[in-house]
Amino acid sequence: MSSGYFVNLLVIAISAAFINNVVLSQFLGICSFLGISNKIKTSTGMGFAVIFVITLASIICSLIYDFILFPLNLAYLNTIVFIVVIAALVQFVEMIIKKYSPSLYDALGVYLPLITTNCAVLGVALINVDNNFDIVESIVNGFATAVGYTIAIVILAGIRERMEHNDITISFRGFPITLITATLMAMAFYGFAGLI
């Protein structure tokens, strides 16, 4: 592999994590981003679950597309196949978390099974196909996208934990101030736009 290939992988990683942040730039995965970000601990757990699912989904979906769907001229089935793969992965992650960390499983609640319908996971798999990424590029893009999601959700959780101790006007308490905070975070991440 040439040095240009590694530079390309670095560009994909930085772009996926910061410039085209899945939550703050593409607005995918908003439901879990806003719903889970009350505490840093649960946000971190959700972030690691999303990292695992998106990275594994990127690998499996890329392999299925490259070696089954595309050669057999079944590329039009990619969305359906990817959803089935993602649903199976989420069930696997749910079983592992339930067995090894029941407190995190209870804290994540309904949002853990919602990773199945999290448009960020499906979005990454489709972006990998649309950009004609090879398997390594797909893995890097998936992992970096999930890391960007984790960074965003943990930052929001930290801000929300601090806001609990602030005197906020009644009309802005709860969800309104969370949306304003997420908007300011999106504007801050927009500053990365000129990086690459």
mmCIF file with all atom_site columns, C-alpha atoms in Angstrom:
data_model
loop_
_atom_site.group_PDB
_atom_site.id
_atom_site.type_symbol
_atom_site.label_atom_id
_atom_site.label_alt_id
_atom_site.label_comp_id
_atom_site.label_asym_id
_atom_site.label_entity_id
_atom_site.label_seq_id
_atom_site.pdbx_PDB_ins_code
_atom_site.Cartn_x
_atom_site.Cartn_y
_atom_site.Cartn_z
_atom_site.occupancy
_atom_site.B_iso_or_equiv
_atom_site.pdbx_formal_charge
_atom_site.auth_seq_id
_atom_site.auth_comp_id
_atom_site.auth_asym_id
_atom_site.auth_atom_id
_atom_site.pdbx_PDB_model_num
ATOM 1   C CA . MET A 1 1   ? 0.000   0.000   0.000   1.00 0.00 ? 1   MET A CA 1
ATOM 2   C CA . SER A 1 2   ? 1.304   3.409   -0.924  1.00 0.00 ? 2   SER A CA 1
ATOM 3   C CA . SER A 1 3   ? 1.610   6.399   1.365   1.00 0.00 ? 3   SER A CA 1
ATOM 4   C CA . GLY A 1 4   ? -1.124  8.077   -0.678  1.00 0.00 ? 4   GLY A CA 1
ATOM 5   C CA . TYR A 1 5   ? -3.530  5.330   0.379   1.00 0.00 ? 5   TYR A CA 1
ATOM 6   C CA . PHE A 1 6   ? -2.772  5.961   4.059   1.00 0.00 ? 6   PHE A CA 1
ATOM 7   C CA . VAL A 1 7   ? -3.256  9.688   3.551   1.00 0.00 ? 7   VAL A CA 1
ATOM 8   C CA . ASN A 1 8   ? -6.617  8.906   1.944   1.00 0.00 ? 8   ASN A CA 1
ATOM 9   C CA . LEU A 1 9   ? -7.568  6.785   4.988   1.00 0.00 ? 9   LEU A CA 1
ATOM 10  C CA . LEU A 1 10  ? -6.579  9.645   7.305   1.00 0.00 ? 10  LEU A CA 1
ATOM 11  C CA . VAL A 1 11  ? -8.700  12.076  5.271   1.00 0.00 ? 11  VAL A CA 1
ATOM 12  C CA . ILE A 1 12  ? -11.664 9.674   5.446   1.00 0.00 ? 12  ILE A CA 1
ATOM 13  C CA . ALA A 1 13  ? -11.244 9.315   9.233   1.00 0.00 ? 13  ALA A CA 1
ATOM 14  C CA . ILE A 1 14  ? -10.960 13.030  9.987   1.00 0.00 ? 14  ILE A CA 1
ATOM 15  C CA . SER A 1 15  ? -13.793 13.859  7.621   1.00 0.00 ? 15  SER A CA 1
ATOM 16  C CA . ALA A 1 16  ? -16.124 11.222  9.099   1.00 0.00 ? 16  ALA A CA 1
ATOM 17  C CA . ALA A 1 17  ? -15.398 12.057  12.740  1.00 0.00 ? 17  ALA A CA 1
ATOM 18  C CA . PHE A 1 18  ? -15.304 15.845  12.654  1.00 0.00 ? 18  PHE A CA 1
ATOM 19  C CA . ILE A 1 19  ? -16.113 17.549  9.358   1.00 0.00 ? 19  ILE A CA 1
ATOM 20  C CA . ASN A 1 20  ? -19.100 15.388  8.376   1.00 0.00 ? 20  ASN A CA 1
ATOM 21  C CA . ASN A 1 21  ? -20.015 14.383  11.918  1.00 0.00 ? 21  ASN A CA 1
ATOM 22  C CA . VAL A 1 22  ? -22.933 12.014  11.604  1.00 0.00 ? 22  VAL A CA 1
ATOM 23  C CA . VAL A 1 23  ? -24.995 13.776  14.279  1.00 0.00 ? 23  VAL A CA 1
ATOM 24  C CA . LEU A 1 24  ? -23.944 17.408  14.119  1.00 0.00 ? 24  LEU A CA 1
ATOM 25  C CA . SER A 1 25  ? -23.446 17.758  10.376  1.00 0.00 ? 25  SER A CA 1
ATOM 26  C CA . GLN A 1 26  ? -25.589 15.085  8.720   1.00 0.00 ? 26  GLN A CA 1
ATOM 27  C CA . PHE A 1 27  ? -28.250 14.978  11.477  1.00 0.00 ? 27  PHE A CA 1
ATOM 28  C CA . LEU A 1 28  ? -28.449 11.181  11.528  1.00 0.00 ? 28  LEU A CA 1
ATOM 29  C CA . GLY A 1 29  ? -28.982 9.340   14.806  1.00 0.00 ? 29  GLY A CA 1
ATOM 30  C CA . ILE A 1 30  ? -30.606 12.310  16.530  1.00 0.00 ? 30  ILE A CA 1
ATOM 31  C CA . CYS A 1 31  ? -33.127 10.264  18.565  1.00 0.00 ? 31  CYS A CA 1
ATOM 32  C CA . SER A 1 32  ? -30.504 8.432   20.626  1.00 0.00 ? 32  SER A CA 1
ATOM 33  C CA . PHE A 1 33  ? -28.247 11.505  20.648  1.00 0.00 ? 33  PHE A CA 1
ATOM 34  C CA . LEU A 1 34  ? -30.904 13.581  22.406  1.00 0.00 ? 34  LEU A CA 1
ATOM 35  C CA . GLY A 1 35  ? -32.533 10.762  24.382  1.00 0.00 ? 35  GLY A CA 1
ATOM 36  C CA . ILE A 1 36  ? -29.479 9.140   25.992  1.00 0.00 ? 36  ILE A CA 1
ATOM 37  C CA . SER A 1 37  ? -27.299 12.181  26.612  1.00 0.00 ? 37  SER A CA 1
ATOM 38  C CA . ASN A 1 38  ? -28.500 12.844  30.177  1.00 0.00 ? 38  ASN A CA 1
ATOM 39  C CA . LYS A 1 39  ? -25.488 11.203  31.874  1.00 0.00 ? 39  LYS A CA 1
ATOM 40  C CA . ILE A 1 40  ? -21.908 10.740  30.736  1.00 0.00 ? 40  ILE A CA 1
ATOM 41  C CA . LYS A 1 41  ? -21.863 7.095   31.826  1.00 0.00 ? 41  LYS A CA 1
ATOM 42  C CA . THR A 1 42  ? -24.873 6.064   29.745  1.00 0.00 ? 42  THR A CA 1
ATOM 43  C CA . SER A 1 43  ? -23.691 8.215   26.819  1.00 0.00 ? 43  SER A CA 1
ATOM 44  C CA . THR A 1 44  ? -20.303 6.515   26.888  1.00 0.00 ? 44  THR A CA 1
ATOM 45  C CA . GLY A 1 45  ? -21.944 3.083   26.977  1.00 0.00 ? 45  GLY A CA 1
ATOM 46  C CA . MET A 1 46  ? -24.186 4.004   24.067  1.00 0.00 ? 46  MET A CA 1
ATOM 47  C CA . GLY A 1 47  ? -21.188 5.385   22.194  1.00 0.00 ? 47  GLY A CA 1
ATOM 48  C CA . PHE A 1 48  ? -19.234 2.151   22.583  1.00 0.00 ? 48  PHE A CA 1
ATOM 49  C CA . ALA A 1 49  ? -22.260 0.116   21.499  1.00 0.00 ? 49  ALA A CA 1
ATOM 50  C CA . VAL A 1 50  ? -22.623 2.323   18.408  1.00 0.00 ? 50  VAL A CA 1
ATOM 51  C CA . ILE A 1 51  ? -18.884 2.047   17.668  1.00 0.00 ? 51  ILE A CA 1
ATOM 52  C CA . PHE A 1 52  ? -19.131 -1.730  17.782  1.00 0.00 ? 52  PHE A CA 1
ATOM 53  C CA . VAL A 1 53  ? -22.298 -1.930  15.695  1.00 0.00 ? 53  VAL A CA 1
ATOM 54  C CA . ILE A 1 54  ? -21.300 0.614   13.029  1.00 0.00 ? 54  ILE A CA 1
ATOM 55  C CA . THR A 1 55  ? -17.788 -0.800  12.600  1.00 0.00 ? 55  THR A CA 1
ATOM 56  C CA . LEU A 1 56  ? -19.008 -4.385  12.368  1.00 0.00 ? 56  LEU A CA 1
ATOM 57  C CA . ALA A 1 57  ? -21.910 -3.364  10.111  1.00 0.00 ? 57  ALA A CA 1
ATOM 58  C CA . SER A 1 58  ? -19.467 -1.550  7.820   1.00 0.00 ? 58  SER A CA 1
ATOM 59  C CA . ILE A 1 59  ? -17.342 -4.670  7.489   1.00 0.00 ? 59  ILE A CA 1
ATOM 60  C CA . ILE A 1 60  ? -20.198 -7.115  6.946   1.00 0.00 ? 60  ILE A CA 1
ATOM 61  C CA . CYS A 1 61  ? -22.249 -4.871  4.666   1.00 0.00 ? 61  CYS A CA 1
ATOM 62  C CA . SER A 1 62  ? -19.194 -4.049  2.551   1.00 0.00 ? 62  SER A CA 1
ATOM 63  C CA . LEU A 1 63  ? -18.348 -7.729  2.145   1.00 0.00 ? 63  LEU A CA 1
ATOM 64  C CA . ILE A 1 64  ? -21.950 -8.652  1.306   1.00 0.00 ? 64  ILE A CA 1
ATOM 65  C CA . TYR A 1 65  ? -22.191 -5.857  -1.249  1.00 0.00 ? 65  TYR A CA 1
ATOM 66  C CA . ASP A 1 66  ? -18.795 -6.529  -2.861  1.00 0.00 ? 66  ASP A CA 1
ATOM 67  C CA . PHE A 1 67  ? -19.012 -10.322 -3.028  1.00 0.00 ? 67  PHE A CA 1
ATOM 68  C CA . ILE A 1 68  ? -22.746 -11.092 -3.263  1.00 0.00 ? 68  ILE A CA 1
ATOM 69  C CA . LEU A 1 69  ? -25.018 -8.204  -4.198  1.00 0.00 ? 69  LEU A CA 1
ATOM 70  C CA . PHE A 1 70  ? -22.888 -6.430  -6.821  1.00 0.00 ? 70  PHE A CA 1
ATOM 71  C CA . PRO A 1 71  ? -21.604 -9.542  -8.659  1.00 0.00 ? 71  PRO A CA 1
ATOM 72  C CA . LEU A 1 72  ? -25.126 -11.002 -8.836  1.00 0.00 ? 72  LEU A CA 1
ATOM 73  C CA . ASN A 1 73  ? -26.655 -7.680  -10.002 1.00 0.00 ? 73  ASN A CA 1
ATOM 74  C CA . LEU A 1 74  ? -28.706 -7.459  -6.794  1.00 0.00 ? 74  LEU A CA 1
ATOM 75  C CA . ALA A 1 75  ? -27.394 -4.059  -5.698  1.00 0.00 ? 75  ALA A CA 1
ATOM 76  C CA . TYR A 1 76  ? -30.969 -2.753  -5.528  1.00 0.00 ? 76  TYR A CA 1
ATOM 77  C CA . LEU A 1 77  ? -31.481 -4.984  -2.459  1.00 0.00 ? 77  LEU A CA 1
ATOM 78  C CA . ASN A 1 78  ? -28.681 -3.336  -0.484  1.00 0.00 ? 78  ASN A CA 1
ATOM 79  C CA . THR A 1 79  ? -30.936 -1.316  1.837   1.00 0.00 ? 79  THR A CA 1
ATOM 80  C CA . ILE A 1 80  ? -33.045 -4.324  2.829   1.00 0.00 ? 80  ILE A CA 1
ATOM 81  C CA . VAL A 1 81  ? -30.013 -6.574  3.309   1.00 0.00 ? 81  VAL A CA 1
ATOM 82  C CA . PHE A 1 82  ? -28.181 -3.917  5.323   1.00 0.00 ? 82  PHE A CA 1
ATOM 83  C CA . ILE A 1 83  ? -31.189 -3.444  7.638   1.00 0.00 ? 83  ILE A CA 1
ATOM 84  C CA . VAL A 1 84  ? -31.316 -7.200  8.316   1.00 0.00 ? 84  VAL A CA 1
ATOM 85  C CA . VAL A 1 85  ? -27.569 -7.290  9.060   1.00 0.00 ? 85  VAL A CA 1
ATOM 86  C CA . ILE A 1 86  ? -27.818 -4.278  11.381  1.00 0.00 ? 86  ILE A CA 1
ATOM 87  C CA . ALA A 1 87  ? -30.811 -5.751  13.228  1.00 0.00 ? 87  ALA A CA 1
ATOM 88  C CA . ALA A 1 88  ? -28.904 -8.990  13.842  1.00 0.00 ? 88  ALA A CA 1
ATOM 89  C CA . LEU A 1 89  ? -25.843 -7.091  15.097  1.00 0.00 ? 89  LEU A CA 1
ATOM 90  C CA . VAL A 1 90  ? -27.913 -4.988  17.479  1.00 0.00 ? 90  VAL A CA 1
ATOM 91  C CA . GLN A 1 91  ? -29.546 -8.094  18.937  1.00 0.00 ? 91  GLN A CA 1
ATOM 92  C CA . PHE A 1 92  ? -26.070 -9.521  19.495  1.00 0.00 ? 92  PHE A CA 1
ATOM 93  C CA . VAL A 1 93  ? -24.861 -6.327  21.220  1.00 0.00 ? 93  VAL A CA 1
ATOM 94  C CA . GLU A 1 94  ? -28.039 -6.205  23.325  1.00 0.00 ? 94  GLU A CA 1
ATOM 95  C CA . MET A 1 95  ? -27.475 -9.762  24.577  1.00 0.00 ? 95  MET A CA 1
ATOM 96  C CA . ILE A 1 96  ? -23.846 -9.012  25.479  1.00 0.00 ? 96  ILE A CA 1
ATOM 97  C CA . ILE A 1 97  ? -24.660 -5.791  27.355  1.00 0.00 ? 97  ILE A CA 1
ATOM 98  C CA . LYS A 1 98  ? -27.562 -7.459  29.180  1.00 0.00 ? 98  LYS A CA 1
ATOM 99  C CA . LYS A 1 99  ? -25.296 -10.278 30.339  1.00 0.00 ? 99  LYS A CA 1
ATOM 100 C CA . TYR A 1 100 ? -22.173 -8.312  31.296  1.00 0.00 ? 100 TYR A CA 1
ATOM 101 C CA . SER A 1 101 ? -23.565 -4.897  32.313  1.00 0.00 ? 101 SER A CA 1
ATOM 102 C CA . PRO A 1 102 ? -27.199 -5.083  33.462  1.00 0.00 ? 102 PRO A CA 1
ATOM 103 C CA . SER A 1 103 ? -27.059 -1.547  34.891  1.00 0.00 ? 103 SER A CA 1
ATOM 104 C CA . LEU A 1 104 ? -25.988 -0.115  31.522  1.00 0.00 ? 104 LEU A CA 1
ATOM 105 C CA . TYR A 1 105 ? -28.649 -2.242  29.823  1.00 0.00 ? 105 TYR A CA 1
ATOM 106 C CA . ASP A 1 106 ? -31.316 -0.753  32.115  1.00 0.00 ? 106 ASP A CA 1
ATOM 107 C CA . ALA A 1 107 ? -29.949 2.777   31.659  1.00 0.00 ? 107 ALA A CA 1
ATOM 108 C CA . LEU A 1 108 ? -29.980 2.527   27.863  1.00 0.00 ? 108 LEU A CA 1
ATOM 109 C CA . GLY A 1 109 ? -33.546 1.211   27.971  1.00 0.00 ? 109 GLY A CA 1
ATOM 110 C CA . VAL A 1 110 ? -35.455 1.459   24.728  1.00 0.00 ? 110 VAL A CA 1
ATOM 111 C CA . TYR A 1 111 ? -32.620 3.278   22.954  1.00 0.00 ? 111 TYR A CA 1
ATOM 112 C CA . LEU A 1 112 ? -30.450 0.168   22.670  1.00 0.00 ? 112 LEU A CA 1
ATOM 113 C CA . PRO A 1 113 ? -32.887 -1.716  20.415  1.00 0.00 ? 113 PRO A CA 1
ATOM 114 C CA . LEU A 1 114 ? -33.400 1.571   18.575  1.00 0.00 ? 114 LEU A CA 1
ATOM 115 C CA . ILE A 1 115 ? -29.851 1.272   17.220  1.00 0.00 ? 115 ILE A CA 1
ATOM 116 C CA . THR A 1 116 ? -31.517 -1.096  14.762  1.00 0.00 ? 116 THR A CA 1
ATOM 117 C CA . THR A 1 117 ? -33.494 1.797   13.337  1.00 0.00 ? 117 THR A CA 1
ATOM 118 C CA . ASN A 1 118 ? -30.752 4.355   13.958  1.00 0.00 ? 118 ASN A CA 1
ATOM 119 C CA . CYS A 1 119 ? -30.374 5.931   10.565  1.00 0.00 ? 119 CYS A CA 1
ATOM 120 C CA . ALA A 1 120 ? -26.692 6.642   11.305  1.00 0.00 ? 120 ALA A CA 1
ATOM 121 C CA . VAL A 1 121 ? -25.830 2.935   11.148  1.00 0.00 ? 121 VAL A CA 1
ATOM 122 C CA . LEU A 1 122 ? -27.659 2.390   7.875   1.00 0.00 ? 122 LEU A CA 1
ATOM 123 C CA . GLY A 1 123 ? -26.389 5.728   6.574   1.00 0.00 ? 123 GLY A CA 1
ATOM 124 C CA . VAL A 1 124 ? -22.766 4.710   7.046   1.00 0.00 ? 124 VAL A CA 1
ATOM 125 C CA . ALA A 1 125 ? -23.294 1.415   5.220   1.00 0.00 ? 125 ALA A CA 1
ATOM 126 C CA . LEU A 1 126 ? -24.951 3.237   2.313   1.00 0.00 ? 126 LEU A CA 1
ATOM 127 C CA . ILE A 1 127 ? -22.282 5.968   2.245   1.00 0.00 ? 127 ILE A CA 1
ATOM 128 C CA . ASN A 1 128 ? -19.604 3.274   2.009   1.00 0.00 ? 128 ASN A CA 1
ATOM 129 C CA . VAL A 1 129 ? -21.364 1.797   -1.028  1.00 0.00 ? 129 VAL A CA 1
ATOM 130 C CA . ASP A 1 130 ? -22.086 5.183   -2.653  1.00 0.00 ? 130 ASP A CA 1
ATOM 131 C CA . ASN A 1 131 ? -18.441 6.261   -2.325  1.00 0.00 ? 131 ASN A CA 1
ATOM 132 C CA . ASN A 1 132 ? -17.176 2.908   -3.662  1.00 0.00 ? 132 ASN A CA 1
ATOM 133 C CA . PHE A 1 133 ? -15.029 2.405   -0.563  1.00 0.00 ? 133 PHE A CA 1
ATOM 134 C CA . ASP A 1 134 ? -13.052 -0.813  -0.407  1.00 0.00 ? 134 ASP A CA 1
ATOM 135 C CA . ILE A 1 135 ? -13.178 -2.933  2.760   1.00 0.00 ? 135 ILE A CA 1
ATOM 136 C CA . VAL A 1 136 ? -10.417 -0.995  4.569   1.00 0.00 ? 136 VAL A CA 1
ATOM 137 C CA . GLU A 1 137 ? -11.905 2.378   3.671   1.00 0.00 ? 137 GLU A CA 1
ATOM 138 C CA . SER A 1 138 ? -15.327 1.128   4.809   1.00 0.00 ? 138 SER A CA 1
ATOM 139 C CA . ILE A 1 139 ? -13.911 0.045   8.170   1.00 0.00 ? 139 ILE A CA 1
ATOM 140 C CA . VAL A 1 140 ? -12.111 3.373   8.656   1.00 0.00 ? 140 VAL A CA 1
ATOM 141 C CA . ASN A 1 141 ? -15.197 5.366   7.658   1.00 0.00 ? 141 ASN A CA 1
ATOM 142 C CA . GLY A 1 142 ? -17.481 3.302   9.899   1.00 0.00 ? 142 GLY A CA 1
ATOM 143 C CA . PHE A 1 143 ? -15.180 3.439   12.908  1.00 0.00 ? 143 PHE A CA 1
ATOM 144 C CA . ALA A 1 144 ? -14.454 7.164   12.530  1.00 0.00 ? 144 ALA A CA 1
ATOM 145 C CA . THR A 1 145 ? -18.136 7.967   12.075  1.00 0.00 ? 145 THR A CA 1
ATOM 146 C CA . ALA A 1 146 ? -18.985 6.060   15.256  1.00 0.00 ? 146 ALA A CA 1
ATOM 147 C CA . VAL A 1 147 ? -16.166 7.789   17.145  1.00 0.00 ? 147 VAL A CA 1
ATOM 148 C CA . GLY A 1 148 ? -17.547 11.147  15.971  1.00 0.00 ? 148 GLY A CA 1
ATOM 149 C CA . TYR A 1 149 ? -20.991 10.105  17.249  1.00 0.00 ? 149 TYR A CA 1
ATOM 150 C CA . THR A 1 150 ? -19.464 9.103   20.590  1.00 0.00 ? 150 THR A CA 1
ATOM 151 C CA . ILE A 1 151 ? -17.548 12.361  20.909  1.00 0.00 ? 151 ILE A CA 1
ATOM 152 C CA . ALA A 1 152 ? -20.690 14.378  20.221  1.00 0.00 ? 152 ALA A CA 1
ATOM 153 C CA . ILE A 1 153 ? -22.939 12.443  22.610  1.00 0.00 ? 153 ILE A CA 1
ATOM 154 C CA . VAL A 1 154 ? -20.389 12.495  25.458  1.00 0.00 ? 154 VAL A CA 1
ATOM 155 C CA . ILE A 1 155 ? -19.804 16.245  25.046  1.00 0.00 ? 155 ILE A CA 1
ATOM 156 C CA . LEU A 1 156 ? -23.565 16.881  25.099  1.00 0.00 ? 156 LEU A CA 1
ATOM 157 C CA . ALA A 1 157 ? -23.949 14.656  28.177  1.00 0.00 ? 157 ALA A CA 1
ATOM 158 C CA . GLY A 1 158 ? -21.212 16.560  29.999  1.00 0.00 ? 158 GLY A CA 1
ATOM 159 C CA . ILE A 1 159 ? -22.864 19.878  29.200  1.00 0.00 ? 159 ILE A CA 1
ATOM 160 C CA . ARG A 1 160 ? -26.299 18.570  30.248  1.00 0.00 ? 160 ARG A CA 1
ATOM 161 C CA . GLU A 1 161 ? -24.931 17.282  33.566  1.00 0.00 ? 161 GLU A CA 1
ATOM 162 C CA . ARG A 1 162 ? -23.503 20.730  34.308  1.00 0.00 ? 162 ARG A CA 1
ATOM 163 C CA . MET A 1 163 ? -26.736 22.457  33.262  1.00 0.00 ? 163 MET A CA 1
ATOM 164 C CA . GLU A 1 164 ? -28.678 20.526  35.912  1.00 0.00 ? 164 GLU A CA 1
ATOM 165 C CA . HIS A 1 165 ? -27.058 22.759  38.539  1.00 0.00 ? 165 HIS A CA 1
ATOM 166 C CA . ASN A 1 166 ? -27.738 26.018  36.694  1.00 0.00 ? 166 ASN A CA 1
ATOM 167 C CA . ASP A 1 167 ? -30.656 28.383  37.123  1.00 0.00 ? 167 ASP A CA 1
ATOM 168 C CA . ILE A 1 168 ? -32.382 28.148  33.745  1.00 0.00 ? 168 ILE A CA 1
ATOM 169 C CA . THR A 1 169 ? -35.611 29.941  32.879  1.00 0.00 ? 169 THR A CA 1
ATOM 170 C CA . ILE A 1 170 ? -38.574 27.567  33.171  1.00 0.00 ? 170 ILE A CA 1
ATOM 171 C CA . SER A 1 171 ? -39.485 27.868  29.495  1.00 0.00 ? 171 SER A CA 1
ATOM 172 C CA . PHE A 1 172 ? -35.994 26.678  28.484  1.00 0.00 ? 172 PHE A CA 1
ATOM 173 C CA . ARG A 1 173 ? -35.579 23.808  30.971  1.00 0.00 ? 173 ARG A CA 1
ATOM 174 C CA . GLY A 1 174 ? -35.270 20.286  29.649  1.00 0.00 ? 174 GLY A CA 1
ATOM 175 C CA . PHE A 1 175 ? -35.557 19.688  25.942  1.00 0.00 ? 175 PHE A CA 1
ATOM 176 C CA . PRO A 1 176 ? -35.448 23.323  24.684  1.00 0.00 ? 176 PRO A CA 1
ATOM 177 C CA . ILE A 1 177 ? -32.057 24.052  26.264  1.00 0.00 ? 177 ILE A CA 1
ATOM 178 C CA . THR A 1 178 ? -30.800 20.683  25.000  1.00 0.00 ? 178 THR A CA 1
ATOM 179 C CA . LEU A 1 179 ? -31.762 21.625  21.442  1.00 0.00 ? 179 LEU A CA 1
ATOM 180 C CA . ILE A 1 180 ? -30.081 25.020  21.791  1.00 0.00 ? 180 ILE A CA 1
ATOM 181 C CA . THR A 1 181 ? -26.953 23.304  23.130  1.00 0.00 ? 181 THR A CA 1
ATOM 182 C CA . ALA A 1 182 ? -26.948 20.796  20.253  1.00 0.00 ? 182 ALA A CA 1
ATOM 183 C CA . THR A 1 183 ? -27.323 23.693  17.804  1.00 0.00 ? 183 THR A CA 1
ATOM 184 C CA . LEU A 1 184 ? -24.333 25.486  19.307  1.00 0.00 ? 184 LEU A CA 1
ATOM 185 C CA . MET A 1 185 ? -22.325 22.247  19.144  1.00 0.00 ? 185 MET A CA 1
ATOM 186 C CA . ALA A 1 186 ? -23.237 21.836  15.468  1.00 0.00 ? 186 ALA A CA 1
ATOM 187 C CA . MET A 1 187 ? -22.079 25.400  14.811  1.00 0.00 ? 187 MET A CA 1
ATOM 188 C CA . ALA A 1 188 ? -18.814 24.699  16.636  1.00 0.00 ? 188 ALA A CA 1
ATOM 189 C CA . PHE A 1 189 ? -18.222 21.519  14.625  1.00 0.00 ? 189 PHE A CA 1
ATOM 190 C CA . TYR A 1 190 ? -18.886 23.521  11.471  1.00 0.00 ? 190 TYR A CA 1
ATOM 191 C CA . GLY A 1 191 ? -15.573 25.203  12.220  1.00 0.00 ? 191 GLY A CA 1
ATOM 192 C CA . PHE A 1 192 ? -13.850 21.977  11.135  1.00 0.00 ? 192 PHE A CA 1
ATOM 193 C CA . ALA A 1 193 ? -15.240 22.444  7.597   1.00 0.00 ? 193 ALA A CA 1
ATOM 194 C CA . GLY A 1 194 ? -12.061 24.058  6.268   1.00 0.00 ? 194 GLY A CA 1
ATOM 195 C CA . LEU A 1 195 ? -9.760  21.469  7.809   1.00 0.00 ? 195 LEU A CA 1
ATOM 196 C CA . ILE A 1 196 ? -9.565  19.259  4.727   1.00 0.00 ? 196 ILE A CA 1
#
